[in-house]
């Protein structure tokens, strides 16, 4: 192959690579950004994030949910939303805010997203003052304390453990407790299941922070 042909081949390959690379790097900037409609409400935005609104719950369950959500983070809600002096006022605030245009009320979006939607038990535990979840890899002492403290038959059988502690089964019991915590903390916090779900996670899966 002549040196002229070889040079042209290399140059052509370099040009093609440059175009491909440039196209790849520039593509995010070439794609037109989807503009948000000025009429988009905060509710539209929340739904676009695939979040579930508290107000979407069945009417027979929604009042209790608002009350429990409010009690879990009352101090912070009041500090951030002065008009939310009761759970009923808090509910009204969420309902009103959801109908506002997002572009005109950007400062409210994070508050609505945090307090007006259904979240996980893990998230709600983090809002409760003085409590934090023990990680699955947490200190052995933390899990030993949970095992020793929760020794009542009713508490143990609720988790599927034998009624009375048995030292020969201590490690398998702790493993079962960890498995329960890992699974249950990811579930939605729902007031209707609070005693059988959230309260058990708080009892079996948390430590004083």
PDB file of C-alpha atoms in Angstrom:
ATOM      1  CA  UNK A   1       0.000   0.000   0.000  1.00  0.00           C
ATOM      2  CA  UNK A   2       1.407   3.405  -0.944  1.00  0.00           C
ATOM      3  CA  UNK A   3       2.153   5.944   1.764  1.00  0.00           C
ATOM      4  CA  UNK A   4      -0.474   8.299   0.260  1.00  0.00           C
ATOM      5  CA  UNK A   5      -3.250   5.690   0.478  1.00  0.00           C
ATOM      6  CA  UNK A   6      -2.154   4.701   3.989  1.00  0.00           C
ATOM      7  CA  UNK A   7      -2.226   8.324   5.142  1.00  0.00           C
ATOM      8  CA  UNK A   8      -5.715   8.847   3.699  1.00  0.00           C
ATOM      9  CA  UNK A   9      -6.962   5.642   5.353  1.00  0.00           C
ATOM     10  CA  UNK A  10      -5.668   6.697   8.771  1.00  0.00           C
ATOM     11  CA  UNK A  11      -7.063  10.197   8.344  1.00  0.00           C
ATOM     12  CA  UNK A  12     -10.448   8.807   7.318  1.00  0.00           C
ATOM     13  CA  UNK A  13     -10.574   6.463  10.285  1.00  0.00           C
ATOM     14  CA  UNK A  14      -9.619   9.281  12.618  1.00  0.00           C
ATOM     15  CA  UNK A  15     -12.297  11.540  11.156  1.00  0.00           C
ATOM     16  CA  UNK A  16     -14.952   8.844  11.512  1.00  0.00           C
ATOM     17  CA  UNK A  17     -13.905   8.163  15.090  1.00  0.00           C
ATOM     18  CA  UNK A  18     -13.933  11.858  15.863  1.00  0.00           C
ATOM     19  CA  UNK A  19     -17.413  12.272  14.430  1.00  0.00           C
ATOM     20  CA  UNK A  20     -18.696   9.247  16.343  1.00  0.00           C
ATOM     21  CA  UNK A  21     -17.026  10.368  19.558  1.00  0.00           C
ATOM     22  CA  UNK A  22     -18.182  13.934  19.126  1.00  0.00           C
ATOM     23  CA  UNK A  23     -21.681  12.770  18.397  1.00  0.00           C
ATOM     24  CA  UNK A  24     -21.675  10.606  21.517  1.00  0.00           C
ATOM     25  CA  UNK A  25     -20.357  13.356  23.731  1.00  0.00           C
ATOM     26  CA  UNK A  26     -22.576  16.027  22.307  1.00  0.00           C
ATOM     27  CA  UNK A  27     -25.770  14.015  22.038  1.00  0.00           C
ATOM     28  CA  UNK A  28     -27.136  15.013  25.459  1.00  0.00           C
ATOM     29  CA  UNK A  29     -26.812  18.638  24.425  1.00  0.00           C
ATOM     30  CA  UNK A  30     -28.289  18.150  20.973  1.00  0.00           C
ATOM     31  CA  UNK A  31     -31.449  16.513  22.263  1.00  0.00           C
ATOM     32  CA  UNK A  32     -34.098  19.134  22.911  1.00  0.00           C
ATOM     33  CA  UNK A  33     -34.979  19.447  26.582  1.00  0.00           C
ATOM     34  CA  UNK A  34     -38.586  18.677  27.268  1.00  0.00           C
ATOM     35  CA  UNK A  35     -40.086  21.862  28.592  1.00  0.00           C
ATOM     36  CA  UNK A  36     -42.384  21.698  31.569  1.00  0.00           C
ATOM     37  CA  UNK A  37     -45.818  23.090  30.941  1.00  0.00           C
ATOM     38  CA  UNK A  38     -46.506  26.284  32.892  1.00  0.00           C
ATOM     39  CA  UNK A  39     -49.798  24.675  33.881  1.00  0.00           C
ATOM     40  CA  UNK A  40     -48.147  21.654  35.513  1.00  0.00           C
ATOM     41  CA  UNK A  41     -49.354  21.400  39.088  1.00  0.00           C
ATOM     42  CA  UNK A  42     -47.329  20.137  42.013  1.00  0.00           C
ATOM     43  CA  UNK A  43     -49.628  17.112  42.003  1.00  0.00           C
ATOM     44  CA  UNK A  44     -48.771  16.434  38.342  1.00  0.00           C
ATOM     45  CA  UNK A  45     -45.086  16.600  39.222  1.00  0.00           C
ATOM     46  CA  UNK A  46     -45.423  14.269  42.209  1.00  0.00           C
ATOM     47  CA  UNK A  47     -47.316  11.729  40.113  1.00  0.00           C
ATOM     48  CA  UNK A  48     -44.637  11.927  37.400  1.00  0.00           C
ATOM     49  CA  UNK A  49     -42.158  10.748  40.050  1.00  0.00           C
ATOM     50  CA  UNK A  50     -44.341   7.656  40.620  1.00  0.00           C
ATOM     51  CA  UNK A  51     -44.947   8.644  44.238  1.00  0.00           C
ATOM     52  CA  UNK A  52     -48.206   7.752  45.962  1.00  0.00           C
ATOM     53  CA  UNK A  53     -50.137  10.569  47.584  1.00  0.00           C
ATOM     54  CA  UNK A  54     -51.576  10.098  51.057  1.00  0.00           C
ATOM     55  CA  UNK A  55     -54.841  11.508  49.740  1.00  0.00           C
ATOM     56  CA  UNK A  56     -55.072   8.609  47.272  1.00  0.00           C
ATOM     57  CA  UNK A  57     -55.748   6.101  50.055  1.00  0.00           C
ATOM     58  CA  UNK A  58     -59.208   4.694  50.601  1.00  0.00           C
ATOM     59  CA  UNK A  59     -61.429   7.190  52.405  1.00  0.00           C
ATOM     60  CA  UNK A  60     -61.907   4.779  55.306  1.00  0.00           C
ATOM     61  CA  UNK A  61     -58.153   4.787  55.950  1.00  0.00           C
ATOM     62  CA  UNK A  62     -56.926   8.222  54.940  1.00  0.00           C
ATOM     63  CA  UNK A  63     -57.813  10.217  58.084  1.00  0.00           C
ATOM     64  CA  UNK A  64     -55.813   7.880  60.336  1.00  0.00           C
ATOM     65  CA  UNK A  65     -52.895   8.047  57.911  1.00  0.00           C
ATOM     66  CA  UNK A  66     -52.806  11.860  58.050  1.00  0.00           C
ATOM     67  CA  UNK A  67     -52.936  11.742  61.844  1.00  0.00           C
ATOM     68  CA  UNK A  68     -50.089   9.228  62.160  1.00  0.00           C
ATOM     69  CA  UNK A  69     -47.916  10.965  59.565  1.00  0.00           C
ATOM     70  CA  UNK A  70     -48.358  14.229  61.449  1.00  0.00           C
ATOM     71  CA  UNK A  71     -47.539  12.712  64.849  1.00  0.00           C
ATOM     72  CA  UNK A  72     -44.329  11.145  63.516  1.00  0.00           C
ATOM     73  CA  UNK A  73     -42.799  14.465  62.446  1.00  0.00           C
ATOM     74  CA  UNK A  74     -44.966  17.077  64.155  1.00  0.00           C
ATOM     75  CA  UNK A  75     -42.187  19.422  65.306  1.00  0.00           C
ATOM     76  CA  UNK A  76     -40.547  19.631  61.877  1.00  0.00           C
ATOM     77  CA  UNK A  77     -43.870  19.988  60.075  1.00  0.00           C
ATOM     78  CA  UNK A  78     -44.897  22.873  62.319  1.00  0.00           C
ATOM     79  CA  UNK A  79     -41.507  24.548  61.917  1.00  0.00           C
ATOM     80  CA  UNK A  80     -41.662  24.324  58.124  1.00  0.00           C
ATOM     81  CA  UNK A  81     -45.411  24.852  57.688  1.00  0.00           C
ATOM     82  CA  UNK A  82     -46.602  27.279  60.405  1.00  0.00           C
ATOM     83  CA  UNK A  83     -50.247  26.973  59.381  1.00  0.00           C
ATOM     84  CA  UNK A  84     -50.179  23.197  60.006  1.00  0.00           C
ATOM     85  CA  UNK A  85     -51.042  23.523  63.704  1.00  0.00           C
ATOM     86  CA  UNK A  86     -53.058  20.271  63.705  1.00  0.00           C
ATOM     87  CA  UNK A  87     -53.136  17.193  61.510  1.00  0.00           C
ATOM     88  CA  UNK A  88     -56.368  18.447  59.977  1.00  0.00           C
ATOM     89  CA  UNK A  89     -54.682  21.740  59.026  1.00  0.00           C
ATOM     90  CA  UNK A  90     -51.711  19.765  57.717  1.00  0.00           C
ATOM     91  CA  UNK A  91     -54.036  17.727  55.506  1.00  0.00           C
ATOM     92  CA  UNK A  92     -55.630  20.928  54.188  1.00  0.00           C
ATOM     93  CA  UNK A  93     -52.211  22.411  53.430  1.00  0.00           C
ATOM     94  CA  UNK A  94     -51.222  19.366  51.384  1.00  0.00           C
ATOM     95  CA  UNK A  95     -54.500  19.423  49.467  1.00  0.00           C
ATOM     96  CA  UNK A  96     -54.170  23.107  48.632  1.00  0.00           C
ATOM     97  CA  UNK A  97     -50.472  22.900  47.734  1.00  0.00           C
ATOM     98  CA  UNK A  98     -50.997  20.008  45.332  1.00  0.00           C
ATOM     99  CA  UNK A  99     -53.248  22.161  43.154  1.00  0.00           C
ATOM    100  CA  UNK A 100     -50.743  25.013  42.821  1.00  0.00           C
ATOM    101  CA  UNK A 101     -48.659  25.508  39.678  1.00  0.00           C
ATOM    102  CA  UNK A 102     -45.207  24.050  40.163  1.00  0.00           C
ATOM    103  CA  UNK A 103     -43.345  26.794  38.289  1.00  0.00           C
ATOM    104  CA  UNK A 104     -44.848  29.429  40.574  1.00  0.00           C
ATOM    105  CA  UNK A 105     -44.325  27.548  43.838  1.00  0.00           C
ATOM    106  CA  UNK A 106     -41.023  25.679  43.504  1.00  0.00           C
ATOM    107  CA  UNK A 107     -40.263  26.200  47.205  1.00  0.00           C
ATOM    108  CA  UNK A 108     -43.203  23.985  48.162  1.00  0.00           C
ATOM    109  CA  UNK A 109     -42.295  20.989  46.006  1.00  0.00           C
ATOM    110  CA  UNK A 110     -39.795  19.374  48.392  1.00  0.00           C
ATOM    111  CA  UNK A 111     -42.155  19.840  51.344  1.00  0.00           C
ATOM    112  CA  UNK A 112     -45.063  18.248  49.516  1.00  0.00           C
ATOM    113  CA  UNK A 113     -42.850  15.412  48.327  1.00  0.00           C
ATOM    114  CA  UNK A 114     -41.595  14.774  51.865  1.00  0.00           C
ATOM    115  CA  UNK A 115     -44.790  15.072  53.874  1.00  0.00           C
ATOM    116  CA  UNK A 116     -47.767  14.506  51.575  1.00  0.00           C
ATOM    117  CA  UNK A 117     -46.768  11.150  50.088  1.00  0.00           C
ATOM    118  CA  UNK A 118     -46.598   7.565  51.312  1.00  0.00           C
ATOM    119  CA  UNK A 119     -43.085   6.529  52.356  1.00  0.00           C
ATOM    120  CA  UNK A 120     -41.318   3.472  53.700  1.00  0.00           C
ATOM    121  CA  UNK A 121     -41.160   2.381  57.311  1.00  0.00           C
ATOM    122  CA  UNK A 122     -37.400   2.931  57.121  1.00  0.00           C
ATOM    123  CA  UNK A 123     -37.940   6.566  56.178  1.00  0.00           C
ATOM    124  CA  UNK A 124     -40.562   7.109  58.873  1.00  0.00           C
ATOM    125  CA  UNK A 125     -38.383   5.542  61.574  1.00  0.00           C
ATOM    126  CA  UNK A 126     -35.678   8.069  60.682  1.00  0.00           C
ATOM    127  CA  UNK A 127     -38.122  10.877  61.498  1.00  0.00           C
ATOM    128  CA  UNK A 128     -38.815   9.601  64.987  1.00  0.00           C
ATOM    129  CA  UNK A 129     -36.643  11.448  67.460  1.00  0.00           C
ATOM    130  CA  UNK A 130     -33.979   9.377  69.182  1.00  0.00           C
ATOM    131  CA  UNK A 131     -34.382   6.265  67.037  1.00  0.00           C
ATOM    132  CA  UNK A 132     -32.222   4.772  64.299  1.00  0.00           C
ATOM    133  CA  UNK A 133     -32.271   1.412  62.545  1.00  0.00           C
ATOM    134  CA  UNK A 134     -29.575  -1.144  63.261  1.00  0.00           C
ATOM    135  CA  UNK A 135     -27.895  -2.207  60.033  1.00  0.00           C
ATOM    136  CA  UNK A 136     -27.783  -5.900  59.167  1.00  0.00           C
ATOM    137  CA  UNK A 137     -24.027  -5.695  59.673  1.00  0.00           C
ATOM    138  CA  UNK A 138     -24.465  -3.667  62.868  1.00  0.00           C
ATOM    139  CA  UNK A 139     -22.488  -4.274  66.044  1.00  0.00           C
ATOM    140  CA  UNK A 140     -23.134  -7.641  67.677  1.00  0.00           C
ATOM    141  CA  UNK A 141     -23.888  -5.837  70.942  1.00  0.00           C
ATOM    142  CA  UNK A 142     -26.821  -4.001  69.331  1.00  0.00           C
ATOM    143  CA  UNK A 143     -28.457  -7.230  68.175  1.00  0.00           C
ATOM    144  CA  UNK A 144     -27.671  -8.985  71.464  1.00  0.00           C
ATOM    145  CA  UNK A 145     -29.429  -6.182  73.314  1.00  0.00           C
ATOM    146  CA  UNK A 146     -32.492  -6.496  71.073  1.00  0.00           C
ATOM    147  CA  UNK A 147     -32.539 -10.254  71.630  1.00  0.00           C
ATOM    148  CA  UNK A 148     -32.218  -9.926  75.411  1.00  0.00           C
ATOM    149  CA  UNK A 149     -34.651  -7.027  75.850  1.00  0.00           C
ATOM    150  CA  UNK A 150     -37.511  -8.435  73.786  1.00  0.00           C
ATOM    151  CA  UNK A 151     -37.924 -11.630  75.765  1.00  0.00           C
ATOM    152  CA  UNK A 152     -41.682 -11.607  76.294  1.00  0.00           C
ATOM    153  CA  UNK A 153     -43.506 -14.535  74.739  1.00  0.00           C
ATOM    154  CA  UNK A 154     -46.046 -12.364  72.879  1.00  0.00           C
ATOM    155  CA  UNK A 155     -43.292 -10.256  71.301  1.00  0.00           C
ATOM    156  CA  UNK A 156     -41.265 -13.284  70.254  1.00  0.00           C
ATOM    157  CA  UNK A 157     -44.125 -15.314  68.795  1.00  0.00           C
ATOM    158  CA  UNK A 158     -45.257 -12.257  66.811  1.00  0.00           C
ATOM    159  CA  UNK A 159     -41.976 -12.612  64.910  1.00  0.00           C
ATOM    160  CA  UNK A 160     -42.310 -16.376  64.515  1.00  0.00           C
ATOM    161  CA  UNK A 161     -39.815 -17.179  67.267  1.00  0.00           C
ATOM    162  CA  UNK A 162     -40.370 -19.688  70.057  1.00  0.00           C
ATOM    163  CA  UNK A 163     -42.094 -18.175  73.073  1.00  0.00           C
ATOM    164  CA  UNK A 164     -39.115 -18.519  75.403  1.00  0.00           C
ATOM    165  CA  UNK A 165     -35.497 -17.617  74.579  1.00  0.00           C
ATOM    166  CA  UNK A 166     -33.200 -20.602  74.149  1.00  0.00           C
ATOM    167  CA  UNK A 167     -29.476 -19.927  74.192  1.00  0.00           C
ATOM    168  CA  UNK A 168     -28.809 -22.859  71.889  1.00  0.00           C
ATOM    169  CA  UNK A 169     -30.924 -21.083  69.262  1.00  0.00           C
ATOM    170  CA  UNK A 170     -29.748 -17.559  69.995  1.00  0.00           C
ATOM    171  CA  UNK A 171     -27.857 -17.043  66.730  1.00  0.00           C
ATOM    172  CA  UNK A 172     -30.626 -18.488  64.572  1.00  0.00           C
ATOM    173  CA  UNK A 173     -33.110 -16.247  66.399  1.00  0.00           C
ATOM    174  CA  UNK A 174     -30.937 -13.190  65.751  1.00  0.00           C
ATOM    175  CA  UNK A 175     -30.645 -14.170  62.088  1.00  0.00           C
ATOM    176  CA  UNK A 176     -34.455 -14.409  61.915  1.00  0.00           C
ATOM    177  CA  UNK A 177     -34.782 -10.988  63.562  1.00  0.00           C
ATOM    178  CA  UNK A 178     -32.354  -9.480  61.030  1.00  0.00           C
ATOM    179  CA  UNK A 179     -34.284 -11.038  58.149  1.00  0.00           C
ATOM    180  CA  UNK A 180     -37.535  -9.589  59.497  1.00  0.00           C
ATOM    181  CA  UNK A 181     -35.995  -6.128  59.826  1.00  0.00           C
ATOM    182  CA  UNK A 182     -34.494  -6.205  56.335  1.00  0.00           C
ATOM    183  CA  UNK A 183     -37.805  -7.130  54.728  1.00  0.00           C
ATOM    184  CA  UNK A 184     -40.230  -5.124  56.855  1.00  0.00           C
ATOM    185  CA  UNK A 185     -38.418  -1.774  56.836  1.00  0.00           C
ATOM    186  CA  UNK A 186     -38.811  -1.540  53.050  1.00  0.00           C
ATOM    187  CA  UNK A 187     -42.608  -1.760  53.221  1.00  0.00           C
ATOM    188  CA  UNK A 188     -44.867   1.286  53.040  1.00  0.00           C
ATOM    189  CA  UNK A 189     -45.719   2.959  56.317  1.00  0.00           C
ATOM    190  CA  UNK A 190     -49.483   2.527  56.570  1.00  0.00           C
ATOM    191  CA  UNK A 191     -51.426   3.564  59.653  1.00  0.00           C
ATOM    192  CA  UNK A 192     -53.804   0.614  59.280  1.00  0.00           C
ATOM    193  CA  UNK A 193     -50.860  -1.785  59.792  1.00  0.00           C
ATOM    194  CA  UNK A 194     -48.909   0.310  62.284  1.00  0.00           C
ATOM    195  CA  UNK A 195     -49.102  -2.103  65.214  1.00  0.00           C
ATOM    196  CA  UNK A 196     -48.173  -5.194  63.221  1.00  0.00           C
ATOM    197  CA  UNK A 197     -45.530  -3.515  61.070  1.00  0.00           C
ATOM    198  CA  UNK A 198     -44.068  -0.150  62.091  1.00  0.00           C
ATOM    199  CA  UNK A 199     -44.311  -0.785  65.844  1.00  0.00           C
ATOM    200  CA  UNK A 200     -42.581  -4.158  65.489  1.00  0.00           C
ATOM    201  CA  UNK A 201     -39.797  -2.650  63.401  1.00  0.00           C
ATOM    202  CA  UNK A 202     -39.335  -0.001  66.070  1.00  0.00           C
ATOM    203  CA  UNK A 203     -39.208  -2.645  68.805  1.00  0.00           C
ATOM    204  CA  UNK A 204     -36.958  -5.167  67.057  1.00  0.00           C
ATOM    205  CA  UNK A 205     -34.836  -3.192  64.623  1.00  0.00           C
ATOM    206  CA  UNK A 206     -33.847   0.105  66.264  1.00  0.00           C
ATOM    207  CA  UNK A 207     -31.418   1.471  68.800  1.00  0.00           C
ATOM    208  CA  UNK A 208     -31.232   4.714  70.709  1.00  0.00           C
ATOM    209  CA  UNK A 209     -29.335   7.170  68.489  1.00  0.00           C
TER     210      UNK A 209
END
